[in-house]
Amino acid sequence: MSENKFSVIGKPQIKVDGTELVTGSAIFAGDLRFPGMLYGYAARAGVPAGKLKSVDVSKAVAVEGVVDVITSENIGGPNLMGIMPPFDQPVIAKGEIRYAGETIAFVVAESKRIAKKAALLVEADIEAYEPVLTVEEALADGARKIHPDGNVTFTRKLIKGDTAKGFEEADLILEDDFETSFQEHAYIEPEAVCVVPSGDNRLTVYASCQSPYHLRGQIAANIGLPMSKIKVIQAYTGGSFGGKDDVAAEIGILAGVAALRSGKPVMVAHDREESIIGSNFRHAIKIHYKTGLKNDGTITAREVKLLLDGGAYASESPFVVMKALIHAAGPYKIPNVFVESTAVYTNKTYAGAFRGFGVPQVTFAAESQLQEAADRLGLDALAIRRKNALRPGDATATSQVLNESVGIVQTIDAVGKRAAEIAAGSEDEADEQYLYGTGYASLIQGISNGAEGIDVVGASVQMSQDGSVLVGTGLTELGQGSRTVFAQIAAEVLGVPLDRVTARLVDTDSVHDSGATVASRATTTGGMAVFKAATEVKSSLLQMAALMFKTEAENIVLKEGFAVLVFDETARIPIPDVATAAYWTGFPLMNMAFSKAPDADYDHDTHQGKIYIAYNFGTHMMKIRVEKSTGKVEVLSHIASHDVGKVINPLGLTGQVEGASLIGYGLGHMEKIEYENGIIRNPNFADYAVPTIMDRIPTEVISVEEFNSTGPFGAKGVGEPPVAGATASFVNAISDAVGIRFRKIPVTRQDIMLALRNRGNQEE
Amino acid sequence: MEYYKPKTAGEAVSLKTDSRMYIAGGTDLGVLLSEFMVQPEALIDLTGIDELCGVFKVDEGVAIGACTGISLIAESELLPACLVEGAKAIGSPQIRNMATIGGNICNASPCGDTLTPLVVLEAVFIIEGDSGERRVKIEDFFIGPKRTCMSPEEILKIIIIPSRSPDQKSGFRMIGKRNGQAISQVNAAVSAVITGGIIKDIRIAAGSVAPVPLRLKKTEDVVRGKALGSNFLERMKDTAEQEVSPISDVRAAEEYRRKVAGSLLESIFRAMRKEAV
Amino acid sequence: MEISFICNGRKRMAAISGETRALDLLREDLNLTGTKEGCGKGECGACTILLDGKPVSSCLLPAAKLDGRNVLTIEGLKGDGGKLHPIQQAFLDSGAVQCGFCTPGMILSTKALLDNNPAPSVSEVEVALSGNICRCTGYGKIVEAVLLAAERLQVKI
Ligand SMILES: Cc1cc2nc3c(=O)[nH]c(=O)nc-3n(C[C@H](O)[C@H](O)[C@H](O)COP(=O)(O)OP(=O)(O)OC[C@H]3O[C@@H](n4cnc5c(N)ncnc54)[C@H](O)[C@@H]3O)c2cc1C
Ligand code: FES
Ligand code: FES
């Protein structure tokens, strides 16, 4: 890491919102209490597909304590939601059932328990259809159409060069099918919102959510109020990882309708089972990869076909289609690339955004195949990656030329160096009980909304006369530490200690619509907005200090809580004094900034052009051992190296990488939503296996800092990329240990042990 | 809803009606209650009954009160290793601090982690009901998944672990989808009397491989009389794989259950060998 | 029925029904919302409280079982002189808190562990916290926090 010339940036900082979290005083949405508050609970379809003929709520209404039962007729607006076109999801099902977790009525009662009990009494007359359960069934000729326009949600192509020619040049061509499963976000706080009618004829929505502005828009549209009548305040949010967007809007709308009808505050707090069956997953994808290579490992061409199971509704499938498409070639310079990516409707819970957004799935397949190629060609795992890795000046699969912040080679070398140290210190590996293996994977992940549309963020920075600072942005704190990063940036710019800065939760009344907190963009574009706003306030302070010092503004710096004369460090005026003077002199001490990332500019038919403002690069190594008799896996070491541009908060950054890596490990090894005839069989934490502390992996983080001019202080986000690295390196490690290539994830204990046994039988 | 806290087993039985349910730790019942899967009018809490709590030495062996907490079983020095290990494998510290052994038995789940150990220890249950007390051998107790031979008003009072030769060794293993807080895809227990390196007496059982915890008598036949260090593991595993009759479900595939049952048993015997050296 | 118990050092009385969960009594009646509900089925540990010093899942615990017992929730955990408890401080210093939803339960499980075992090994820490799921941190920093807290608490004694 470079020498640090900053005072707050780059130093480990304790979370600015930490104290309330360790004392239990932070108020999450489900913790709110208002006089007269009512509770809502959804009655759900329970069958995956059918014609919804009628819904009988009479038994539910009759339950003592039930105040209201809302059906699709009671939704004032279009009864449609979704984050992007085609906006195809009803808030309450009408006419047709498309997945088993779909809401058919919404019970409002004096307690959650009463509402839940009454919801079980709602009866629906459903003429069941044969559910469409796989992408193949959905695309088959004559398949029943889940939506009027058919079963293809969205499809796109990426075309670069000439793959036919590329394959001709190849010495080795590999062609394989891969498959991934639905993964559940499993944030520990299930979704919750509380909608409160306020005295000023508006609604205040407190929500555990990722995108307060999405909520505002969708609630307004569906209850028929102008957006300006709705204020969404983000409550402390217990994790999101992409998941608290569609579903937060859904329960926000339901609670909003109920609050308007009753005139009372209405709370909806999901049970865990609802959070699993009724909110989106990571897409399960059927993946076909074909890669051509020369004998020296140079990749000459790659063709990829992706079929994403998007479940019953579009949600963010179109964006995930594009993100997977753009990243399918990996962090490599490949002259000829063809990718086709298609999302398909099925009668299952919808799939949408989840940390990584399609990249973990394609990275798993790409890096598996690349490893197999390396093995066949007798090339070293890191050498083949290094050989093909993008370098400054190279063009990506979208022909975007990257001139700066391309640290992939550095991450490969960092991992190589550390892996050698680890290997030198480890014991002889062969033994009777265990198989040992090492896996590598490299990845690329675009930062910012890029192809997914405009990327704007609002921020406000306000200095009070006492020199304390209040920072607000439109991007949410979800546990990833964005409030701390925003506070750090403001503190650095304004030269005040971090404890003089307060970064507040999002309130849609107060800053510009900033879209969703996605795509690892909080630090990058969000940080840039704070940087701009703080810089404006700084300018006021410098002008005031210049008057006080009777000099020019450029002779003054703000640091350590003082305005300091550059040529005489002892000449200092405390910032509170400067701020007070600035106020009484009439210099503005508040700024509302607006930051817009450069637009993506590409051809929509071929996806050639500039897509993301920056890319995070990474390389992972995982070393494991497998117990032969049971298939049990132990991760002995895991190195995650990422090019993050500039480390803003090392403590937050390592936490992000460790957390994302364990989610990637879960995706690769144990997490899988199990369907049987369209019904989820494991909607709980006993049978949907989220890693526990006894399943953790010993992640070691190595940061590479290749300056990124589009981010504050050169930074770029790292929230999502490690997921892909951990999944892919895990699968390569397992395949190395066992000597069998696994092409379907998760690769569970059961899969490993049975594969070993079957091979044993064949050998006999 | 009413909540009764009787002080004696007799009082508990007299409080019981069809619309009232017994509760011990509540870790199984609590889930059913919050999902409205059972809707009793009252709960009768058995954990305040002194005679049902604790682990004691008795003439026949060791007696365990049905309401003894799983955490206590997991720390007990009076109990055989397999039962202690089985208790440690249950849920999490929070669950073990609430759950009771009687609840694990009466819940009668095929994957219950104390059940396979109790089968190989040939536990005897003392049950009290309207018509007084009776004793039931564990092999007669379970009649199906979540079903036992007890009538609704009966309570399980005491679990007797008959004493064995001082040469008795026992072991337990389980496997789940993950390491922490895992539900057994399969578990297995062995109790053996090993004298002079020879396996004189042997009992083997596996859980989650049949509707009830399953005693593997054919597998026992393979092992009985063998020298502990001798070459019986492969045949033992093959026999066990044949003898179990698992199903596929959301937790595991039939084939995995079948094969891993053998692996778990093998691992128990290997540990016994190590210990013997 | 009427119950009385000690909660965070104070005597509390409550009128409850047989089906009332300890979690609801604490959150709804006593407004102690630091105890969280993550699953309602004993599978996540967010609702962990200490009952007579031992961690239990309050979502499965009938409130009736609190009668005559001693309860500690996160709100009752305090350090000397109004400061944070050393375990809370260690969680902050180690970066063991991200979204914070699992944190109250994690901290209480840690408290129970360190009260009984002031110098735990890494694997003892893992067993003690195996009932508390965290989806954000990957757990590495949580283990560090527990070991740091143990060290600081021992120095104090
Ligand atoms: C998150 C979680 C994880 C778990 N993990 C495991 C695991 O790994 N392994 C495992 O084996 N189990 C596991 N369980 C299940 C459960 O904890 C055990 O079965 C426990 O031992 C049940 O005991 P209890 O006292 O809580 O039973 P309760 O819930 O109180 O009772 C269970 C049933 O038995 C009846 N009953 C209880 N005691 C008596 C008695 N003395 N006489 C007559 N009837 C009685 C009750 O009426 C009820 O029907 C888990 C449960 C949870 C919630
Ligand atoms: S809420 Fe009690 S364990 Fe999850
Ligand atoms: S910090 Fe979010 S679940 Fe642990």
mmCIF file of N, CA and C and ligand atoms in Angstrom, chain A residues 188 272 685, chain B residues 92 94-95 181, chain C residues 21 23 36-48 56-60 101 131, ligand 2:
data_model
loop_
_atom_site.group_PDB
_atom_site.id
_atom_site.type_symbol
_atom_site.label_atom_id
_atom_site.label_comp_id
_atom_site.label_asym_id
_atom_site.label_seq_id
_atom_site.Cartn_x
_atom_site.Cartn_y
_atom_site.Cartn_z
ATOM 1 N N ILE A 188 -30.113 -11.420 8.460
ATOM 2 C CA ILE A 188 -30.696 -11.928 9.709
ATOM 3 C C ILE A 188 -31.955 -11.154 10.106
ATOM 4 N N ARG A 272 -39.405 -15.412 9.055
ATOM 5 C CA ARG A 272 -38.313 -15.947 8.235
ATOM 6 C C ARG A 272 -38.853 -16.700 7.026
ATOM 7 N N PHE A 685 -33.851 -21.869 8.502
ATOM 8 C CA PHE A 685 -32.404 -21.951 8.651
ATOM 9 C C PHE A 685 -31.935 -23.312 9.152
ATOM 10 N N SER B 92 -27.723 -25.867 19.191
ATOM 11 C CA SER B 92 -26.770 -24.841 19.564
ATOM 12 C C SER B 92 -26.749 -24.753 21.084
ATOM 13 N N GLN B 94 -27.875 -22.429 22.869
ATOM 14 C CA GLN B 94 -29.187 -21.936 23.301
ATOM 15 C C GLN B 94 -30.197 -23.073 23.364
ATOM 16 N N ILE B 95 -30.203 -23.904 22.331
ATOM 17 C CA ILE B 95 -31.150 -25.019 22.291
ATOM 18 C C ILE B 95 -30.822 -26.020 23.394
ATOM 19 N N GLN B 181 -24.611 -26.152 14.435
ATOM 20 C CA GLN B 181 -26.061 -26.210 14.536
ATOM 21 C C GLN B 181 -26.680 -27.061 13.429
ATOM 22 N N ARG C 21 -44.635 -15.621 24.209
ATOM 23 C CA ARG C 21 -43.216 -15.966 24.155
ATOM 24 C C ARG C 21 -42.427 -14.955 24.985
ATOM 25 N N LEU C 23 -39.795 -13.603 24.177
ATOM 26 C CA LEU C 23 -39.386 -12.558 23.236
ATOM 27 C C LEU C 23 -40.433 -11.448 23.132
ATOM 28 N N LYS C 36 -33.724 -9.281 19.299
ATOM 29 C CA LYS C 36 -34.292 -9.275 17.949
ATOM 30 C C LYS C 36 -34.933 -10.610 17.595
ATOM 31 N N GLU C 37 -35.830 -10.572 16.613
ATOM 32 C CA GLU C 37 -36.382 -11.817 16.087
ATOM 33 C C GLU C 37 -35.884 -12.010 14.657
ATOM 34 N N GLY C 38 -35.125 -13.071 14.437
ATOM 35 C CA GLY C 38 -34.605 -13.322 13.097
ATOM 36 C C GLY C 38 -35.234 -14.530 12.432
ATOM 37 N N CYS C 39 -35.822 -15.425 13.245
ATOM 38 C CA CYS C 39 -36.381 -16.634 12.630
ATOM 39 C C CYS C 39 -37.585 -17.167 13.393
ATOM 40 N N GLY C 40 -37.657 -16.891 14.678
ATOM 41 C CA GLY C 40 -38.788 -17.374 15.473
ATOM 42 C C GLY C 40 -38.788 -18.873 15.695
ATOM 43 N N LYS C 41 -37.699 -19.540 15.326
ATOM 44 C CA LYS C 41 -37.679 -21.004 15.430
ATOM 45 C C LYS C 41 -36.416 -21.538 16.079
ATOM 46 N N GLY C 42 -35.708 -20.700 16.765
ATOM 47 C CA GLY C 42 -34.526 -21.190 17.469
ATOM 48 C C GLY C 42 -33.315 -21.404 16.585
ATOM 49 N N GLU C 43 -33.342 -20.887 15.359
ATOM 50 C CA GLU C 43 -32.293 -21.238 14.398
ATOM 51 C C GLU C 43 -31.272 -20.143 14.127
ATOM 52 N N CYS C 44 -31.462 -18.942 14.669
ATOM 53 C CA CYS C 44 -30.542 -17.862 14.294
ATOM 54 C C CYS C 44 -29.835 -17.197 15.453
ATOM 55 N N GLY C 45 -30.409 -17.230 16.635
ATOM 56 C CA GLY C 45 -29.742 -16.655 17.800
ATOM 57 C C GLY C 45 -29.931 -15.164 17.996
ATOM 58 N N ALA C 46 -30.667 -14.497 17.099
ATOM 59 C CA ALA C 46 -30.857 -13.050 17.248
ATOM 60 C C ALA C 46 -31.633 -12.716 18.515
ATOM 61 N N CYS C 47 -32.427 -13.666 18.991
ATOM 62 C CA CYS C 47 -33.286 -13.419 20.152
ATOM 63 C C CYS C 47 -32.647 -13.890 21.449
ATOM 64 N N THR C 48 -31.345 -14.170 21.407
ATOM 65 C CA THR C 48 -30.674 -14.724 22.590
ATOM 66 C C THR C 48 -30.781 -13.784 23.795
ATOM 67 N N VAL C 56 -30.292 -18.559 26.016
ATOM 68 C CA VAL C 56 -31.445 -19.312 25.525
ATOM 69 C C VAL C 56 -32.091 -18.504 24.391
ATOM 70 N N SER C 57 -32.890 -19.181 23.577
ATOM 71 C CA SER C 57 -33.595 -18.502 22.492
ATOM 72 C C SER C 57 -34.942 -18.034 23.015
ATOM 73 N N SER C 58 -35.100 -16.730 23.144
ATOM 74 C CA SER C 58 -36.341 -16.240 23.747
ATOM 75 C C SER C 58 -37.541 -16.425 22.820
ATOM 76 N N CYS C 59 -37.289 -16.731 21.536
ATOM 77 C CA CYS C 59 -38.420 -16.939 20.626
ATOM 78 C C CYS C 59 -39.102 -18.274 20.871
ATOM 79 N N LEU C 60 -38.403 -19.214 21.500
ATOM 80 C CA LEU C 60 -39.020 -20.519 21.780
ATOM 81 C C LEU C 60 -39.377 -20.652 23.255
ATOM 82 N N PHE C 101 -27.596 -6.558 13.409
ATOM 83 C CA PHE C 101 -28.830 -7.234 13.824
ATOM 84 C C PHE C 101 -28.531 -8.480 14.658
ATOM 85 N N GLY C 131 -24.736 -20.957 17.813
ATOM 86 C CA GLY C 131 -26.174 -20.736 17.671
ATOM 87 C C GLY C 131 -26.523 -19.338 17.201
HETATM 88 S S1 FES D 2 -35.413 -15.548 16.517
HETATM 89 FE FE1 FES D 2 -35.016 -16.909 18.081
HETATM 90 S S2 FES D 2 -33.408 -18.049 17.308
HETATM 91 FE FE2 FES D 2 -33.971 -16.858 15.608
#
